[in-house]
Coordinates of C-alpha atoms in Angstrom, one line a residue:
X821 CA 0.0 0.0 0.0
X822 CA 1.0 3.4 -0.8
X823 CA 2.2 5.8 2.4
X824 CA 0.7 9.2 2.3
X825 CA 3.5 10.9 4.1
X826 CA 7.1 12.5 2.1
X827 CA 10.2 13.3 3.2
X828 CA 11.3 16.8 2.2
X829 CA 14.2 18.1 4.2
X830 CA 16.4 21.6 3.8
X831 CA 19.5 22.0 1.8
X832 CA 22.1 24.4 1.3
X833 CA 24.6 24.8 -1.5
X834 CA 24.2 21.1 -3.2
X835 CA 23.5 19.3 -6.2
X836 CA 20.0 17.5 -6.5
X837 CA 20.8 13.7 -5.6
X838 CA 19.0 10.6 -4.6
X839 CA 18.9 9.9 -1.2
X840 CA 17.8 6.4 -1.1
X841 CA 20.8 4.1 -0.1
X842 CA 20.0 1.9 -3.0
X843 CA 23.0 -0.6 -4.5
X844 CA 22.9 1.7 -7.9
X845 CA 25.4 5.1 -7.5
X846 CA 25.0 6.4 -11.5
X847 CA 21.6 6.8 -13.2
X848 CA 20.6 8.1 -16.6
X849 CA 19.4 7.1 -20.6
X850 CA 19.8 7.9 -23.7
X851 CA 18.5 11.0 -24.8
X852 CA 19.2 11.3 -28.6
X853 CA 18.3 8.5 -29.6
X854 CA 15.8 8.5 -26.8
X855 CA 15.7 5.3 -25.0
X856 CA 12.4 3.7 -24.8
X857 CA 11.3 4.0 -21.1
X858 CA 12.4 7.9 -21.4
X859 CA 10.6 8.1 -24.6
X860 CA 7.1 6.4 -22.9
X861 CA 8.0 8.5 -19.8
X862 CA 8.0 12.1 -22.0
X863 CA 4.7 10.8 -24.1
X864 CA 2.5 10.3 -20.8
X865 CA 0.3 8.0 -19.5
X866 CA 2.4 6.5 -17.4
X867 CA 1.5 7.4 -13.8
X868 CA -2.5 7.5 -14.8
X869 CA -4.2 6.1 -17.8
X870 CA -2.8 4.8 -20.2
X871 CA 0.4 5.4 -22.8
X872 CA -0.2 6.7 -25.8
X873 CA 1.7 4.8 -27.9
X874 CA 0.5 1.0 -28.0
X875 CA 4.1 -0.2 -27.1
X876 CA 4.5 2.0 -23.8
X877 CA 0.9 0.9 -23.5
X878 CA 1.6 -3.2 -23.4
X879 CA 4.5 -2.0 -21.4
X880 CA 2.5 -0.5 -18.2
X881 CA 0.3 -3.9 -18.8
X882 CA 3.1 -6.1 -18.2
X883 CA 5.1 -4.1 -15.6
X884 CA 2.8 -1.2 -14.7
X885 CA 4.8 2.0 -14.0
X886 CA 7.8 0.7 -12.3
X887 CA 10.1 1.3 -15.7
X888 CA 9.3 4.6 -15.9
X889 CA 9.5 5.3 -12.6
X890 CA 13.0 3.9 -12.4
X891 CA 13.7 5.1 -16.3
X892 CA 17.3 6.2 -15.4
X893 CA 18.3 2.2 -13.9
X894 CA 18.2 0.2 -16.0
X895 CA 21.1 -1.5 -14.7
X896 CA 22.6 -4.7 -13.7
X897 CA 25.9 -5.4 -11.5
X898 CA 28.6 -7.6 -13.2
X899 CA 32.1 -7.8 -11.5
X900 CA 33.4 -9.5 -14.1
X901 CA 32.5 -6.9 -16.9
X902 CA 35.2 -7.3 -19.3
X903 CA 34.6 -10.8 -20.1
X904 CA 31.3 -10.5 -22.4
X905 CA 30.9 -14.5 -21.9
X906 CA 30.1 -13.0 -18.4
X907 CA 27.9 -10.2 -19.1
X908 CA 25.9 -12.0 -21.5
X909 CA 25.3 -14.9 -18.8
X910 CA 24.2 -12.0 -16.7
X911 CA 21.6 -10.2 -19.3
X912 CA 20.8 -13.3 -21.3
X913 CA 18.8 -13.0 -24.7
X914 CA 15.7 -11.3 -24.6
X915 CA 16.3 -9.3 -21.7
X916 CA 18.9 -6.6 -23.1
X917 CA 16.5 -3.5 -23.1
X918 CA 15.5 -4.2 -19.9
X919 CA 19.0 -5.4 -18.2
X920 CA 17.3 -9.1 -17.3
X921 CA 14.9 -7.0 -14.2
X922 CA 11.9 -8.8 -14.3
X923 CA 10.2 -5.8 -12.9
X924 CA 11.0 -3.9 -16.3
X925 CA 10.2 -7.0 -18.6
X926 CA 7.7 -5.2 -20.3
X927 CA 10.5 -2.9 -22.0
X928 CA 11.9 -5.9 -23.9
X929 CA 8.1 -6.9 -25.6
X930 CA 8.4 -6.6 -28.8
X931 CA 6.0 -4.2 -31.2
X932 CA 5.8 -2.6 -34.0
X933 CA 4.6 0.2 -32.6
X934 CA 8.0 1.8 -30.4
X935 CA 8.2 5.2 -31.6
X936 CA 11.5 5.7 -33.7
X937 CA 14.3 8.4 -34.3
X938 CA 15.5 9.3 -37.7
X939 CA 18.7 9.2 -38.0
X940 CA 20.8 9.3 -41.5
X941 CA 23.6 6.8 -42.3
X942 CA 27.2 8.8 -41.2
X943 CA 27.6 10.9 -37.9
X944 CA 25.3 12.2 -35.5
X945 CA 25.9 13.0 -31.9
X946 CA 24.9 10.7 -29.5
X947 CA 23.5 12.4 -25.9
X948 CA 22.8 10.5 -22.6
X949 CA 21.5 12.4 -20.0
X950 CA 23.3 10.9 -16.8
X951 CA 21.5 11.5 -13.9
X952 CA 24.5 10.8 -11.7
X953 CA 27.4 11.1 -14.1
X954 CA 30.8 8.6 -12.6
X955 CA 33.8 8.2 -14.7
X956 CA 36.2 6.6 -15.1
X957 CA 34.1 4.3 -17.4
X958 CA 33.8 2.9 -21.2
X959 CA 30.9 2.9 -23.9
X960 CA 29.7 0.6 -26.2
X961 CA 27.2 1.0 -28.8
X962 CA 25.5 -2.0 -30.8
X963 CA 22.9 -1.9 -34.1
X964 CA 20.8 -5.0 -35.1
X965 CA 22.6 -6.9 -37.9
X966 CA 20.6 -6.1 -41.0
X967 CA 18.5 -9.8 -40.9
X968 CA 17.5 -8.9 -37.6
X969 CA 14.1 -10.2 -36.5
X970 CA 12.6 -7.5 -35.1
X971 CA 9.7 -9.5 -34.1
X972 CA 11.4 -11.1 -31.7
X973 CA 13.3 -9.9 -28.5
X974 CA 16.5 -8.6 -29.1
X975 CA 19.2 -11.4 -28.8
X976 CA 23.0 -10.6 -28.6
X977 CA 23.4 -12.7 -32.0
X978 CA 21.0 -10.4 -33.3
X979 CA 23.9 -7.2 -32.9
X980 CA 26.9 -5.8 -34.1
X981 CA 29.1 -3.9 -32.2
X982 CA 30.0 -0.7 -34.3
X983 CA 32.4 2.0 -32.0
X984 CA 33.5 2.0 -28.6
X985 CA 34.7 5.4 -26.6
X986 CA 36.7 5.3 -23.6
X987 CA 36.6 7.6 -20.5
X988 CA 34.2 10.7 -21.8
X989 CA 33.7 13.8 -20.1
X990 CA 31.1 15.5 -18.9
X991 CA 29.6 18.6 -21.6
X992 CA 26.8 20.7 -19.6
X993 CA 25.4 18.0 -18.0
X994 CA 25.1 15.6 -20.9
X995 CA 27.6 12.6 -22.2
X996 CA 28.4 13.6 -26.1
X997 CA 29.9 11.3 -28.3
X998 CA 29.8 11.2 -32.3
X999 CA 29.1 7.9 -33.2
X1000 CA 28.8 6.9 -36.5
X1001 CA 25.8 4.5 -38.9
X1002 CA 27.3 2.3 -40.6
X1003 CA 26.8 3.2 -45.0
X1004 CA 25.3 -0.2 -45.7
X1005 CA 22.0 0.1 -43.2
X1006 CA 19.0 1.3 -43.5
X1007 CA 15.5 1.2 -42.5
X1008 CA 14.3 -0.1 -38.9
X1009 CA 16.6 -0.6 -36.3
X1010 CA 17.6 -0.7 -32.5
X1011 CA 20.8 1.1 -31.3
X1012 CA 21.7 -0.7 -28.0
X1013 CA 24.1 1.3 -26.0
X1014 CA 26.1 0.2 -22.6
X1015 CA 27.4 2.6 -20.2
X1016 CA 30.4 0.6 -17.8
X1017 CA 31.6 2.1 -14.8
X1018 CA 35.3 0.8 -13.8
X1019 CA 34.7 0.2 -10.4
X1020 CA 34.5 -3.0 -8.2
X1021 CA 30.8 -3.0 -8.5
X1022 CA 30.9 -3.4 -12.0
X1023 CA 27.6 -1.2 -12.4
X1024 CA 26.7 -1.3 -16.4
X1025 CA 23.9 0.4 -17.8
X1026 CA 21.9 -0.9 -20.9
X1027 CA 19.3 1.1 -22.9
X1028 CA 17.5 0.4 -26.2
X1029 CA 16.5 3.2 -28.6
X1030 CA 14.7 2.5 -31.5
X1031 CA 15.6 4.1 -34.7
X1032 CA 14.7 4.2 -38.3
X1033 CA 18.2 4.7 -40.6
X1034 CA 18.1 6.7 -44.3
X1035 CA 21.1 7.7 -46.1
X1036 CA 23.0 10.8 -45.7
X1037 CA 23.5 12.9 -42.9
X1038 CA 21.3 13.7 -40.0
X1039 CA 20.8 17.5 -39.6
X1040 CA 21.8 19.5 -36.6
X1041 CA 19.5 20.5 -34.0
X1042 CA 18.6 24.0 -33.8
X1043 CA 18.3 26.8 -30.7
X1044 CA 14.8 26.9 -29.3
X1045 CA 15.4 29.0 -26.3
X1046 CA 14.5 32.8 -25.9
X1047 CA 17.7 34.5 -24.6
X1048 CA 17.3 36.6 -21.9
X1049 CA 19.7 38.6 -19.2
X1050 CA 23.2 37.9 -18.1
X1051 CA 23.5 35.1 -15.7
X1052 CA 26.2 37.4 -14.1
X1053 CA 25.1 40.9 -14.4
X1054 CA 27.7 43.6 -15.3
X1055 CA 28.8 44.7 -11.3
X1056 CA 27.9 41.8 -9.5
X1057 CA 30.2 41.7 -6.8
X1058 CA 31.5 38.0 -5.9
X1059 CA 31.2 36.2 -3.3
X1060 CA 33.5 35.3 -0.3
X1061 CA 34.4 32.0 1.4
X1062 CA 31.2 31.2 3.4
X1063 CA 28.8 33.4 2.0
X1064 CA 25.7 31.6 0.0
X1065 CA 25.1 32.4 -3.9
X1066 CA 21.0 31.9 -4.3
X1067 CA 19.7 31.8 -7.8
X1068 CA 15.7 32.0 -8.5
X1069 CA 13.7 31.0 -11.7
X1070 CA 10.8 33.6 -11.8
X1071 CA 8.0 33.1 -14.1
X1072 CA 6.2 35.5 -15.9
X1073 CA 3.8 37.0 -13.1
X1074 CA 6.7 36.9 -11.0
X1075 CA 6.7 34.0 -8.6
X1076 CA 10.1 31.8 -7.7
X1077 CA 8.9 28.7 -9.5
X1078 CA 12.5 27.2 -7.9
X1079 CA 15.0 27.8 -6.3
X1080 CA 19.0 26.7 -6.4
X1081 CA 22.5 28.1 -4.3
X1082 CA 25.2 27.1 -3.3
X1083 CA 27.7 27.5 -0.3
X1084 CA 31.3 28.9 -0.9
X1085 CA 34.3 27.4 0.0
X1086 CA 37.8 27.2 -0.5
X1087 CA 37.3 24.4 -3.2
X1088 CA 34.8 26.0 -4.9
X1089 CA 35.6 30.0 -4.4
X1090 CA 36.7 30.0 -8.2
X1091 CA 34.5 27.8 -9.7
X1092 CA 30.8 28.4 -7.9
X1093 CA 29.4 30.0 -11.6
X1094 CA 29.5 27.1 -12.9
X1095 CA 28.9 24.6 -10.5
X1096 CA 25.5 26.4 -9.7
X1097 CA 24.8 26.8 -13.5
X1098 CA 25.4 22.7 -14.0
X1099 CA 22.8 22.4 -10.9
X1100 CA 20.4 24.7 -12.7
X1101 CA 21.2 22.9 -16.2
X1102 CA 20.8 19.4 -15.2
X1103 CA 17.7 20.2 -13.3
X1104 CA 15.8 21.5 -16.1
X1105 CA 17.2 19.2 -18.6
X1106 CA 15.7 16.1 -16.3
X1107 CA 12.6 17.4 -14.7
X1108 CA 11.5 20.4 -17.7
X1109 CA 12.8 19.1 -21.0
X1110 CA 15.7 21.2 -20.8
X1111 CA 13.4 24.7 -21.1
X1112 CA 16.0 27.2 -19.0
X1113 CA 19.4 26.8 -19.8
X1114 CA 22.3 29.0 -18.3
X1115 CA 24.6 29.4 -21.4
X1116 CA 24.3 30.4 -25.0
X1117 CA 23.9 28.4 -28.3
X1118 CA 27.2 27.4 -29.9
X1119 CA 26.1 27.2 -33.3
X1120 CA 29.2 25.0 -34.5
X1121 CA 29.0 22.5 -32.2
X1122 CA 25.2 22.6 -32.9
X1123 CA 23.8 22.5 -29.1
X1124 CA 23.9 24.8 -25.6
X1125 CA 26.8 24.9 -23.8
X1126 CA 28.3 27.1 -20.6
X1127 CA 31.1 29.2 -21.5
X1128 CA 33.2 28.9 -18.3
X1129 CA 36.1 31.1 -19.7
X1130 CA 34.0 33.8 -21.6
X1131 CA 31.2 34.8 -18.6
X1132 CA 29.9 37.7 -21.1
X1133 CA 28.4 34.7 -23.5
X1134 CA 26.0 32.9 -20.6
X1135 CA 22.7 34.1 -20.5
X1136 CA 19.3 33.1 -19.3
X1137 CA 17.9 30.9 -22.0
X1138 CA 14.1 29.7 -21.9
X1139 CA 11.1 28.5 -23.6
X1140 CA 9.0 31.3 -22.0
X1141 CA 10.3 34.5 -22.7
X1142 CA 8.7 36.4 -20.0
X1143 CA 10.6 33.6 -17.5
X1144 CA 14.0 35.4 -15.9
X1145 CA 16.6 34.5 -13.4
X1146 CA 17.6 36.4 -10.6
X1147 CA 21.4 36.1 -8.7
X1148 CA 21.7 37.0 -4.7
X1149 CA 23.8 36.8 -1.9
X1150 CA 23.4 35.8 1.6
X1151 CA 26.8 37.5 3.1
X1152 CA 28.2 35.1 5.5
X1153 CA 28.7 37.8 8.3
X1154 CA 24.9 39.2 7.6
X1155 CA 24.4 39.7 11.4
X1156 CA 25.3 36.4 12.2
X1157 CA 22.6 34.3 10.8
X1158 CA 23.3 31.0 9.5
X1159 CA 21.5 28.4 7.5
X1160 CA 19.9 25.7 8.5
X1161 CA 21.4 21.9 7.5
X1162 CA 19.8 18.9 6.2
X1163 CA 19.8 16.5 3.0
X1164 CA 17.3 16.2 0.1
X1165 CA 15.4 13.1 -0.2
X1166 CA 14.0 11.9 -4.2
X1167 CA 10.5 11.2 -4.2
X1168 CA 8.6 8.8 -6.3
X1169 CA 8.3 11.1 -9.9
X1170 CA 11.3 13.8 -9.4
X1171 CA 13.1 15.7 -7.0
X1172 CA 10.4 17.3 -4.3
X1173 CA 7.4 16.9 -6.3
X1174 CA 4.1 15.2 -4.3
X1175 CA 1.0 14.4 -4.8
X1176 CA -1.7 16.8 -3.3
X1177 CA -3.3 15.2 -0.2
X1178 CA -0.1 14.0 0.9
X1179 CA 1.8 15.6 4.2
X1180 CA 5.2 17.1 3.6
X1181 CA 7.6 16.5 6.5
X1182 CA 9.7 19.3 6.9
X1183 CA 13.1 17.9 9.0
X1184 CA 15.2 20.5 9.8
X1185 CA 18.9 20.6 12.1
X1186 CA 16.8 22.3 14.9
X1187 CA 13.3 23.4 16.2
X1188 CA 11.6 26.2 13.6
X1189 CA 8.6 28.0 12.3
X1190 CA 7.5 27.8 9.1
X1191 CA 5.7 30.1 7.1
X1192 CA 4.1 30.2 3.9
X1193 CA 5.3 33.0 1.2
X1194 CA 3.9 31.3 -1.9
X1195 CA 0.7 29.2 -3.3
X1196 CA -2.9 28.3 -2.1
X1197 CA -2.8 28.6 2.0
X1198 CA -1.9 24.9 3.3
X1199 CA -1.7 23.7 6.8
X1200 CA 1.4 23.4 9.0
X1201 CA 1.3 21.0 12.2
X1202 CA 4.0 20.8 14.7
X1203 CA 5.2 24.3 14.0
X1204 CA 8.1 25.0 16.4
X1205 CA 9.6 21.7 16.1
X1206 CA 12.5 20.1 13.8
X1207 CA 10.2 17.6 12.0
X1208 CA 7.3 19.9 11.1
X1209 CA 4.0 18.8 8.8
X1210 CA 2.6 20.4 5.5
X1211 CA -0.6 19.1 4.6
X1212 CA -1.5 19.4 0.7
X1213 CA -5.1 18.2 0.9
X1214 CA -6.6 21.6 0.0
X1215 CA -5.1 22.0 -2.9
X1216 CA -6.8 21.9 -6.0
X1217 CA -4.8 22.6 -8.7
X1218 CA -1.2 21.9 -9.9
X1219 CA 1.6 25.0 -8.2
X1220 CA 4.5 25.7 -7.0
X1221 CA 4.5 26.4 -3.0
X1222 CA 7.5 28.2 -1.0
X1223 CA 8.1 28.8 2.7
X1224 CA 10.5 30.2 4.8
X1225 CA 11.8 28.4 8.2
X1226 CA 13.3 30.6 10.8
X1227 CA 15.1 28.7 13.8
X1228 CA 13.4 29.3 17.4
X1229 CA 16.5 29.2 19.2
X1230 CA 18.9 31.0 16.8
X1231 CA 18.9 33.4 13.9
X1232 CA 19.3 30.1 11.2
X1233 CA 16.9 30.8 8.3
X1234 CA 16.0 28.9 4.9
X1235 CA 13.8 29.1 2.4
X1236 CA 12.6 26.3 0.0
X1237 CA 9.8 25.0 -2.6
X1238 CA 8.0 21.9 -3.6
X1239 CA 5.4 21.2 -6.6
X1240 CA 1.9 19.8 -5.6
X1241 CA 0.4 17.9 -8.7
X1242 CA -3.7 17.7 -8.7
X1243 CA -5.8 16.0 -11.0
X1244 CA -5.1 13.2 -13.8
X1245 CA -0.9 13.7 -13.6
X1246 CA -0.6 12.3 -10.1
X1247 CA 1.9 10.5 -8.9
X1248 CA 1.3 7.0 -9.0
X1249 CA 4.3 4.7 -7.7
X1250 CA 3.8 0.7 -8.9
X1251 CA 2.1 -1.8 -6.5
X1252 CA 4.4 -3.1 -3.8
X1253 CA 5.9 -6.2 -5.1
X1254 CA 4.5 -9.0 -2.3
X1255 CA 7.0 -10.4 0.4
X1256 CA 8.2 -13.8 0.1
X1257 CA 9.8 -14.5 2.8
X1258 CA 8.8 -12.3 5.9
X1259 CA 12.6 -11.3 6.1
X1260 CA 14.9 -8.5 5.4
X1261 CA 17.1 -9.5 2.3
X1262 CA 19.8 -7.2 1.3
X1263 CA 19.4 -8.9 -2.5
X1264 CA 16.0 -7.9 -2.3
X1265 CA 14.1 -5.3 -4.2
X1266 CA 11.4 -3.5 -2.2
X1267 CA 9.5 -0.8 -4.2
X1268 CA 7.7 0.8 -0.7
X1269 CA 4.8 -1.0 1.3
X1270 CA 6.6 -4.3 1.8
X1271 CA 6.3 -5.4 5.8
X1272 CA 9.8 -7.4 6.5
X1273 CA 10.8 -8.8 9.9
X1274 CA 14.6 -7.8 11.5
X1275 CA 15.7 -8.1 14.5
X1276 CA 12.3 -9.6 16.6
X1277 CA 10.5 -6.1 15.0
X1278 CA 8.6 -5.9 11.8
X1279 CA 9.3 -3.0 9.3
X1280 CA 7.6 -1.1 6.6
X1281 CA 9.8 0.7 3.7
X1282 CA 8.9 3.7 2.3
X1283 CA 9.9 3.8 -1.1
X1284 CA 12.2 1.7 -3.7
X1285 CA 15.5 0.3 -1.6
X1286 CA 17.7 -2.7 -2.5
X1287 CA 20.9 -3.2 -0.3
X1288 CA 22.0 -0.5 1.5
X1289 CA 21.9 -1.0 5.9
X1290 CA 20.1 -3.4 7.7
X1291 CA 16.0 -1.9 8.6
X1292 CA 17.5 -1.2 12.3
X1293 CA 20.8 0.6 11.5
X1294 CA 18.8 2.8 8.8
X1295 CA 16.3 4.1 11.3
X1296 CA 19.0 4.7 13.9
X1297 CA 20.4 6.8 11.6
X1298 CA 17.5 8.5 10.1
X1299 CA 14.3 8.2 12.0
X1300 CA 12.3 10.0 8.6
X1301 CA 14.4 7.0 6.3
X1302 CA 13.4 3.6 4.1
X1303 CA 12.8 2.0 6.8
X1304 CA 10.2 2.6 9.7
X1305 CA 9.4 0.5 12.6
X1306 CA 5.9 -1.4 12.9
X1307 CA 3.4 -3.0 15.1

């Protein structure tokens, strides 16, 4: 059963990050060519009805919404990872798009009906959005042999391996590579890429994007953002060592639709521009389709891109050109006051989205009052305390709410924001898969709802968790964590 109660907690000055102690440390797909489960995820349906397309459609039916849900993990642990004899005993054939998880099985059913890229025989750039980029690590990239069956689930007989990169950098946020079609094909296809970290994990990632191939070459993509100001205006003054750089999206009647900073140190005291303008980059590219971008359009190399070295060339780039962005800082020595402490915890859909009716816990470093400065008036319980309740219920409608927390005891502030979805684009996290055994297995994969036993005391986990500590040692480090006690 599904808990009605999210963990949202204050944080200053860091990148957004999963919180879940989960056995998988990189995340991400293919963007261009999209990978399937991102390309059913961006076409809807997926929490609520059902997917447009008649492949994302048989998809949900066979493994509900658990692949979109977990679209950037499709993953599979191999210690052994450069012996292929070893990884393909690990993702056998037939379960290559979906990296042999039986929860995403529905991924590998085969249909005519996967929507396709065009891409031309010759050179395109390849983009995969990693949610969690790690390097060092290697690439491979595979196309189905020309007598294919299609048909069929993709076999490893059915593909030939045409490039492989080595240890790529991170551009903006995005893996880049130019990979090239092979002359000779044409027509449908699947381009099967594997991302391999080098570590002792051996974490792989595997995604399938389907692709139609004509001859010559594929065009370049062209700008589709509205420039707007500097992101560094002319006679902003920087920032010292301990002082807090705040950066707010404002929409166009003038609300903060979200909200990024970032605290600087001595590692950072050079280099904070751009570390806040990846934050905001990476964001928008995962949760908004990429529609503010802090940078400029590099028309040679065909795609956005910060200009670390040339600060006069990034701008504030969106979709809506009444959008803006606005710079701050809190001074360090501003009377004293510092900022509270916490960590950011993912929820089900993205990074502090909920569902309207649930309750928001807000767990802050010490006792605080919260108060509303943004969206339809909600209720706060346990004001005054460090683990204080929003309640969502009376909202109606889909918005953007912000508050401000001001310790009791000190002169500590904060301010953050969430999203409340109503209506037909709720949330909706897959079933809880049943327990087998009635015991905690670290092997295990719960999705949230599952009651285990450790320790002579039964507990309930709150969202998806495999590995990570033991139910007991998680909640005696974090009481608000995976795991909560139960009668």
């Amino acid at each position: 059963m599904k808990s009605n109660i999210n963990i949202l907690t204050i944080s200053v000055g860091m990148t957004i990050l999963s919180g879940l102690p989960t056995a998988a440390n990189a995340h991400g797909w293919s963007e261009f060519p999209s990978a399937r489960q991102n390309t059913c995820y961006e076409q809807g349906g997926v929490w609520s009805g059902t997917p447009p397309n008649a492949a994302c459609a048989q998809a949900k039916e066979i493994s509900g919404s658990y692949p979109f849900v977990q679209r950037n993990e499709f993953a599979k642990n191999i210690t052994d990872y450069n012996n292929m004899a070893a990884v393909k005993a690990a993702i056998p054939d037939g379960t290559l798009c979906y990296a042999n998880d039986p929860q995403k099985k529905g991924m590998g059913a085969p249909h005519t009906a996967w929507t396709r890229t065009e891409l031309n025989t010759g050179t395109f750039e390849f983009v995969f959005n990693p949610t969690a980029p790690h390097n060092p690590s290697f690439w491979q990239f595979y196309l189905t042999k020309p007598e294919a069956d299609l048909s069929k689930s993709l076999a490893w007989s059915d593909l030939d391996l045409i490039q492989t990169m080595g240890n790529v950098p991170v551009d903006n946020g995005k893996y880049r590579m130019d990979v090239t079609i092979p002359s000779d094909r044409s027509g449908d296809a699947i381009l099967f890429v594997r991302w391999q970290r080098d570590d002792a994990a051996g974490e792989g990632f595997y995604n399938c994007s389907d692709i139609t191939i004509s001859g010559g070459d594929t065009l370049p993509p062209e700008a589709d953002l509205i420039r707007g100001d500097l992101y560094i205006p002319q006679g902003f003054v920087n920032p010292e060592v301990g002082d807090t750089v705040k950066y707010d999206i404002i929409n166009k009647y003038g609300d903060v639709t979200r909200s990024f900073d970032i605290k600087v140190d001595a590692s950072n005291v050079n280099d904070w521009a751009r570390l806040l303008a990846s934050e905001i980059n990476g964001w928008h590219a995962e949760f908004r389709d990429g529609d503010v971008f802090i940078g400029d359009w590099h028309e040679e190399m065909s795609h956005y891109m910060y200009f670390q070295n040339d600060p006069l060339r990034n701008f504030f780039n969106s979709k809506d050109g009444h959008a803006s962005g606005q710079i701050s800082v809190i001074d360090s020595d501003n009377g004293g006051i510092e900022l509270l402490t916490g960590d950011i915890y993912e929820l089900v859909k993205s990074d502090k989205v909920v569902n309207a009716g649930d309750q928001v816990v807000i767990a802050v470093s010490e006792a605080a009052n919260l108060t509303q400065t943004q969206g339809s008036t909600v209720s706060i319980q346990n004001n005054g305390t460090s683990s204080i309740l929003v309640n969502t219920s009376s909202i109606t409608q889909n918005e953007t709410l912000s508050f401000a927390a001001h310790a009791t005891n000190s002169d500590s502030v904060e301010t953050f924001t969430f999203e409340v979805i109503a209506g037909g684009d709720q949330i909706t996290p897959p079933d809880p898969k049943p327990d087998e055994n009635g015991t905690w297995d670290a092997a295990t994969t719960y999705l949230g709802g599952e009651i285990v036993s450790y320790a002579g005391q039964n507990w309930k986990a709150q969202w998806w968790i495999q590995g990570g500590d033991n139910p007991q040692a998680a909640y005696q480090k974090d009481r608000w964590g995976v795991w909560r006690p139960v009668n």
